[in-house]
Amino acid sequence: MQVYYFFILLYFTILFTHQTEICEETKSEIVKLCQNIWHIDSEIMEALKLNNETLTSTQLLIKMSGYNSVLREVSKRARIHKTLVYKYCQTIVDLGLPRYFQVAVDDDFLQKCLNFTEEQKREIYNIRQIAVELWTDFHKTLGIQ
């Protein structure tokens, strides 16, 4: 009988250790994703604020698409690990929408400062719309109004 209890105890110890490792790994992934969101958002915002001519319109679109990819990953994690994501993504949750949305980006700006073509202008608005949808989904998943 003691051997039976020993195996039960061993099983739960292994299970708990495995769960702890998963939680640490998941936590690290979530923290890294949040840092990526912050980093990419900051790069985009600085480029828009400074009218950075060294950043081409194509590079900006790539950064914005990358932002959406990272945000999509955070949303996936939020569906599975709601509490962890809420805890470790608090900073980006508090920011709400991407900060670069705060910079007025109109057609004149896109044409004059970054030399966007009409197709690229449509692309930037599509990418921004996707970001809004992803943020809305993210907030709904976490139960934030």
Short mmCIF file of N, CA and C in Angstrom, two decimals, residues 22-121:
data_model
loop_
_atom_site.label_atom_id
_atom_site.label_comp_id
_atom_site.label_asym_id
_atom_site.label_seq_id
_atom_site.Cartn_x
_atom_site.Cartn_y
_atom_site.Cartn_z
N ILE A 22 6.06 24.71 -17.67
CA ILE A 22 5.22 25.25 -18.73
C ILE A 22 4.84 26.69 -18.41
N CYS A 23 4.47 26.94 -17.18
CA CYS A 23 4.08 28.30 -16.79
C CYS A 23 5.24 29.27 -16.95
N GLU A 24 6.44 28.86 -16.56
CA GLU A 24 7.61 29.74 -16.70
C GLU A 24 7.92 30.00 -18.17
N GLU A 25 7.84 28.96 -18.97
CA GLU A 25 8.09 29.11 -20.40
C GLU A 25 7.04 30.01 -21.04
N THR A 26 5.79 29.78 -20.69
CA THR A 26 4.69 30.59 -21.21
C THR A 26 4.85 32.03 -20.77
N LYS A 27 5.18 32.22 -19.50
CA LYS A 27 5.39 33.58 -18.97
C LYS A 27 6.48 34.29 -19.76
N SER A 28 7.59 33.61 -20.00
CA SER A 28 8.69 34.21 -20.76
C SER A 28 8.26 34.58 -22.17
N GLU A 29 7.49 33.71 -22.81
CA GLU A 29 7.00 33.99 -24.16
C GLU A 29 6.09 35.20 -24.16
N ILE A 30 5.20 35.28 -23.19
CA ILE A 30 4.26 36.40 -23.11
C ILE A 30 5.01 37.71 -22.88
N VAL A 31 5.94 37.69 -21.95
CA VAL A 31 6.73 38.90 -21.66
C VAL A 31 7.49 39.34 -22.91
N LYS A 32 8.08 38.38 -23.62
CA LYS A 32 8.83 38.71 -24.84
C LYS A 32 7.90 39.29 -25.91
N LEU A 33 6.72 38.71 -26.07
CA LEU A 33 5.76 39.23 -27.05
C LEU A 33 5.36 40.67 -26.70
N CYS A 34 5.13 40.93 -25.43
CA CYS A 34 4.76 42.28 -25.00
C CYS A 34 5.90 43.26 -25.26
N GLN A 35 7.12 42.83 -25.01
CA GLN A 35 8.27 43.69 -25.30
C GLN A 35 8.38 43.95 -26.80
N ASN A 36 8.09 42.94 -27.60
CA ASN A 36 8.12 43.12 -29.06
C ASN A 36 7.07 44.12 -29.52
N ILE A 37 5.87 44.03 -28.94
CA ILE A 37 4.81 44.98 -29.28
C ILE A 37 5.27 46.39 -28.96
N TRP A 38 5.80 46.57 -27.76
CA TRP A 38 6.26 47.90 -27.34
C TRP A 38 7.37 48.41 -28.26
N HIS A 39 8.32 47.53 -28.58
CA HIS A 39 9.48 47.92 -29.39
C HIS A 39 9.04 48.32 -30.81
N ILE A 40 8.24 47.49 -31.45
CA ILE A 40 7.79 47.79 -32.81
C ILE A 40 6.94 49.05 -32.83
N ASP A 41 6.04 49.17 -31.86
CA ASP A 41 5.19 50.36 -31.78
C ASP A 41 6.05 51.62 -31.64
N SER A 42 7.08 51.55 -30.80
CA SER A 42 7.97 52.70 -30.60
C SER A 42 8.71 53.05 -31.89
N GLU A 43 9.18 52.04 -32.60
CA GLU A 43 9.88 52.29 -33.87
C GLU A 43 8.96 52.98 -34.88
N ILE A 44 7.75 52.47 -34.99
CA ILE A 44 6.79 53.06 -35.94
C ILE A 44 6.48 54.49 -35.54
N MET A 45 6.23 54.70 -34.25
CA MET A 45 5.87 56.03 -33.78
C MET A 45 7.00 57.02 -34.01
N GLU A 46 8.22 56.63 -33.70
CA GLU A 46 9.35 57.53 -33.91
C GLU A 46 9.53 57.86 -35.39
N ALA A 47 9.37 56.86 -36.23
CA ALA A 47 9.51 57.10 -37.67
C ALA A 47 8.46 58.09 -38.15
N LEU A 48 7.24 57.95 -37.67
CA LEU A 48 6.18 58.86 -38.08
C LEU A 48 6.37 60.26 -37.50
N LYS A 49 6.78 60.34 -36.25
CA LYS A 49 6.98 61.65 -35.61
C LYS A 49 8.12 62.43 -36.25
N LEU A 50 9.19 61.72 -36.54
CA LEU A 50 10.40 62.37 -37.03
C LEU A 50 10.43 62.49 -38.55
N ASN A 51 9.38 62.02 -39.20
CA ASN A 51 9.36 62.01 -40.66
C ASN A 51 10.65 61.37 -41.18
N ASN A 52 10.96 60.24 -40.61
CA ASN A 52 12.21 59.54 -40.87
C ASN A 52 12.33 59.16 -42.34
N GLU A 53 13.17 59.87 -43.05
CA GLU A 53 13.32 59.61 -44.48
C GLU A 53 14.17 58.38 -44.77
N THR A 54 14.92 57.92 -43.77
CA THR A 54 15.72 56.72 -43.99
C THR A 54 14.85 55.46 -43.95
N LEU A 55 13.67 55.59 -43.37
CA LEU A 55 12.73 54.46 -43.33
C LEU A 55 11.83 54.54 -44.55
N THR A 56 11.92 53.58 -45.42
CA THR A 56 11.09 53.61 -46.62
C THR A 56 9.67 53.21 -46.28
N SER A 57 8.76 53.54 -47.16
CA SER A 57 7.36 53.20 -46.95
C SER A 57 7.18 51.69 -46.86
N THR A 58 7.94 50.95 -47.65
CA THR A 58 7.86 49.49 -47.61
C THR A 58 8.31 48.96 -46.25
N GLN A 59 9.40 49.51 -45.72
CA GLN A 59 9.88 49.09 -44.40
C GLN A 59 8.84 49.38 -43.33
N LEU A 60 8.19 50.53 -43.43
CA LEU A 60 7.16 50.88 -42.46
C LEU A 60 6.00 49.89 -42.52
N LEU A 61 5.57 49.56 -43.72
CA LEU A 61 4.49 48.58 -43.87
C LEU A 61 4.89 47.22 -43.31
N ILE A 62 6.13 46.84 -43.50
CA ILE A 62 6.62 45.56 -42.96
C ILE A 62 6.58 45.60 -41.43
N LYS A 63 7.02 46.73 -40.85
CA LYS A 63 6.98 46.86 -39.39
C LYS A 63 5.55 46.79 -38.87
N MET A 64 4.63 47.45 -39.56
CA MET A 64 3.24 47.44 -39.12
C MET A 64 2.64 46.05 -39.24
N SER A 65 2.99 45.33 -40.29
CA SER A 65 2.51 43.95 -40.44
C SER A 65 3.11 43.07 -39.35
N GLY A 66 4.37 43.30 -39.03
CA GLY A 66 5.02 42.56 -37.94
C GLY A 66 4.35 42.82 -36.61
N TYR A 67 3.94 44.05 -36.41
CA TYR A 67 3.22 44.43 -35.19
C TYR A 67 1.94 43.60 -35.07
N ASN A 68 1.20 43.51 -36.17
CA ASN A 68 -0.04 42.74 -36.15
C ASN A 68 0.23 41.26 -35.91
N SER A 69 1.31 40.74 -36.44
CA SER A 69 1.65 39.33 -36.22
C SER A 69 1.92 39.06 -34.74
N VAL A 70 2.68 39.94 -34.11
CA VAL A 70 2.98 39.77 -32.68
C VAL A 70 1.71 39.92 -31.87
N LEU A 71 0.89 40.88 -32.22
CA LEU A 71 -0.37 41.08 -31.50
C LEU A 71 -1.29 39.87 -31.65
N ARG A 72 -1.28 39.26 -32.82
CA ARG A 72 -2.07 38.05 -33.05
C ARG A 72 -1.60 36.92 -32.12
N GLU A 73 -0.28 36.79 -31.94
CA GLU A 73 0.28 35.77 -31.05
C GLU A 73 -0.12 36.02 -29.59
N VAL A 74 -0.09 37.27 -29.17
CA VAL A 74 -0.49 37.60 -27.80
C VAL A 74 -1.97 37.25 -27.60
N SER A 75 -2.78 37.52 -28.60
CA SER A 75 -4.21 37.19 -28.51
C SER A 75 -4.43 35.69 -28.39
N LYS A 76 -3.64 34.91 -29.13
CA LYS A 76 -3.74 33.45 -29.01
C LYS A 76 -3.40 33.00 -27.59
N ARG A 77 -2.33 33.58 -27.05
CA ARG A 77 -1.93 33.23 -25.68
C ARG A 77 -3.01 33.64 -24.68
N ALA A 78 -3.67 34.75 -24.94
CA ALA A 78 -4.71 35.24 -24.02
C ALA A 78 -5.88 34.27 -23.95
N ARG A 79 -6.18 33.61 -25.06
CA ARG A 79 -7.29 32.65 -25.05
C ARG A 79 -6.98 31.44 -24.16
N ILE A 80 -5.71 31.08 -24.09
CA ILE A 80 -5.30 29.90 -23.33
C ILE A 80 -4.89 30.25 -21.91
N HIS A 81 -4.16 31.35 -21.75
CA HIS A 81 -3.59 31.74 -20.45
C HIS A 81 -4.04 33.15 -20.08
N LYS A 82 -5.32 33.33 -19.93
CA LYS A 82 -5.89 34.65 -19.70
C LYS A 82 -5.25 35.39 -18.52
N THR A 83 -5.10 34.72 -17.39
CA THR A 83 -4.56 35.36 -16.19
C THR A 83 -3.11 35.78 -16.39
N LEU A 84 -2.29 34.90 -16.96
CA LEU A 84 -0.89 35.24 -17.20
C LEU A 84 -0.75 36.41 -18.17
N VAL A 85 -1.51 36.37 -19.24
CA VAL A 85 -1.43 37.45 -20.22
C VAL A 85 -1.86 38.77 -19.59
N TYR A 86 -2.94 38.74 -18.84
CA TYR A 86 -3.41 39.97 -18.21
C TYR A 86 -2.35 40.52 -17.26
N LYS A 87 -1.72 39.63 -16.52
CA LYS A 87 -0.71 40.06 -15.54
C LYS A 87 0.53 40.66 -16.22
N TYR A 88 1.04 39.98 -17.22
CA TYR A 88 2.30 40.40 -17.82
C TYR A 88 2.15 41.37 -18.99
N CYS A 89 0.94 41.56 -19.47
CA CYS A 89 0.71 42.51 -20.56
C CYS A 89 0.02 43.78 -20.06
N GLN A 90 0.04 44.00 -18.77
CA GLN A 90 -0.69 45.13 -18.20
C GLN A 90 -0.29 46.46 -18.83
N THR A 91 0.98 46.65 -19.10
CA THR A 91 1.44 47.91 -19.69
C THR A 91 0.82 48.15 -21.05
N ILE A 92 0.86 47.14 -21.92
CA ILE A 92 0.29 47.34 -23.24
C ILE A 92 -1.23 47.38 -23.19
N VAL A 93 -1.81 46.70 -22.22
CA VAL A 93 -3.27 46.77 -22.06
C VAL A 93 -3.67 48.19 -21.67
N ASP A 94 -2.90 48.80 -20.77
CA ASP A 94 -3.19 50.17 -20.34
C ASP A 94 -3.06 51.17 -21.48
N LEU A 95 -2.17 50.90 -22.44
CA LEU A 95 -1.99 51.81 -23.57
C LEU A 95 -3.17 51.78 -24.52
N GLY A 96 -3.88 50.67 -24.56
CA GLY A 96 -5.00 50.57 -25.49
C GLY A 96 -4.50 50.34 -26.89
N LEU A 97 -4.97 51.15 -27.79
CA LEU A 97 -4.56 51.00 -29.19
C LEU A 97 -3.08 51.34 -29.36
N PRO A 98 -2.49 50.91 -30.45
CA PRO A 98 -1.08 51.25 -30.68
C PRO A 98 -0.86 52.75 -30.58
N ARG A 99 0.23 53.14 -29.96
CA ARG A 99 0.52 54.57 -29.79
C ARG A 99 0.67 55.27 -31.13
N TYR A 100 1.11 54.54 -32.15
CA TYR A 100 1.31 55.21 -33.42
C TYR A 100 -0.01 55.70 -34.02
N PHE A 101 -1.13 55.21 -33.53
CA PHE A 101 -2.42 55.72 -33.99
C PHE A 101 -2.63 57.16 -33.54
N GLN A 102 -1.90 57.57 -32.49
CA GLN A 102 -2.05 58.93 -31.98
C GLN A 102 -1.45 59.96 -32.92
N VAL A 103 -0.56 59.54 -33.78
CA VAL A 103 0.06 60.45 -34.74
C VAL A 103 -0.87 60.58 -35.94
N ALA A 104 -1.17 61.81 -36.29
CA ALA A 104 -2.06 62.03 -37.44
C ALA A 104 -1.37 61.55 -38.70
N VAL A 105 -1.96 60.57 -39.33
CA VAL A 105 -1.40 60.05 -40.57
C VAL A 105 -2.46 60.24 -41.64
N ASP A 106 -2.29 61.28 -42.42
CA ASP A 106 -3.24 61.53 -43.50
C ASP A 106 -2.55 61.33 -44.85
N ASP A 107 -3.33 61.48 -45.91
CA ASP A 107 -2.78 61.24 -47.24
C ASP A 107 -1.61 62.16 -47.57
N ASP A 108 -1.71 63.44 -47.18
CA ASP A 108 -0.61 64.38 -47.47
C ASP A 108 0.67 63.94 -46.78
N PHE A 109 0.54 63.53 -45.52
CA PHE A 109 1.72 63.08 -44.77
C PHE A 109 2.34 61.86 -45.44
N LEU A 110 1.50 60.90 -45.78
CA LEU A 110 2.01 59.67 -46.39
C LEU A 110 2.69 59.95 -47.72
N GLN A 111 2.13 60.88 -48.48
CA GLN A 111 2.70 61.19 -49.79
C GLN A 111 3.97 62.01 -49.66
N LYS A 112 3.93 63.05 -48.83
CA LYS A 112 5.04 64.00 -48.75
C LYS A 112 6.23 63.44 -47.97
N CYS A 113 5.97 62.89 -46.79
CA CYS A 113 7.07 62.48 -45.92
C CYS A 113 7.61 61.10 -46.22
N LEU A 114 6.73 60.19 -46.55
CA LEU A 114 7.19 58.82 -46.77
C LEU A 114 7.02 58.36 -48.21
N ASN A 115 6.50 59.25 -49.05
CA ASN A 115 6.37 58.96 -50.47
C ASN A 115 5.59 57.67 -50.73
N PHE A 116 4.44 57.55 -50.13
CA PHE A 116 3.58 56.38 -50.31
C PHE A 116 2.85 56.47 -51.65
N THR A 117 2.73 55.34 -52.31
CA THR A 117 1.90 55.27 -53.50
C THR A 117 0.46 55.06 -53.05
N GLU A 118 -0.47 55.16 -54.00
CA GLU A 118 -1.89 54.94 -53.66
C GLU A 118 -2.11 53.54 -53.10
N GLU A 119 -1.45 52.57 -53.70
CA GLU A 119 -1.58 51.18 -53.22
C GLU A 119 -1.05 51.03 -51.80
N GLN A 120 0.07 51.68 -51.51
CA GLN A 120 0.64 51.61 -50.16
C GLN A 120 -0.24 52.33 -49.15
N LYS A 121 -0.90 53.41 -49.58
CA LYS A 121 -1.83 54.11 -48.68
C LYS A 121 -2.97 53.17 -48.29
#
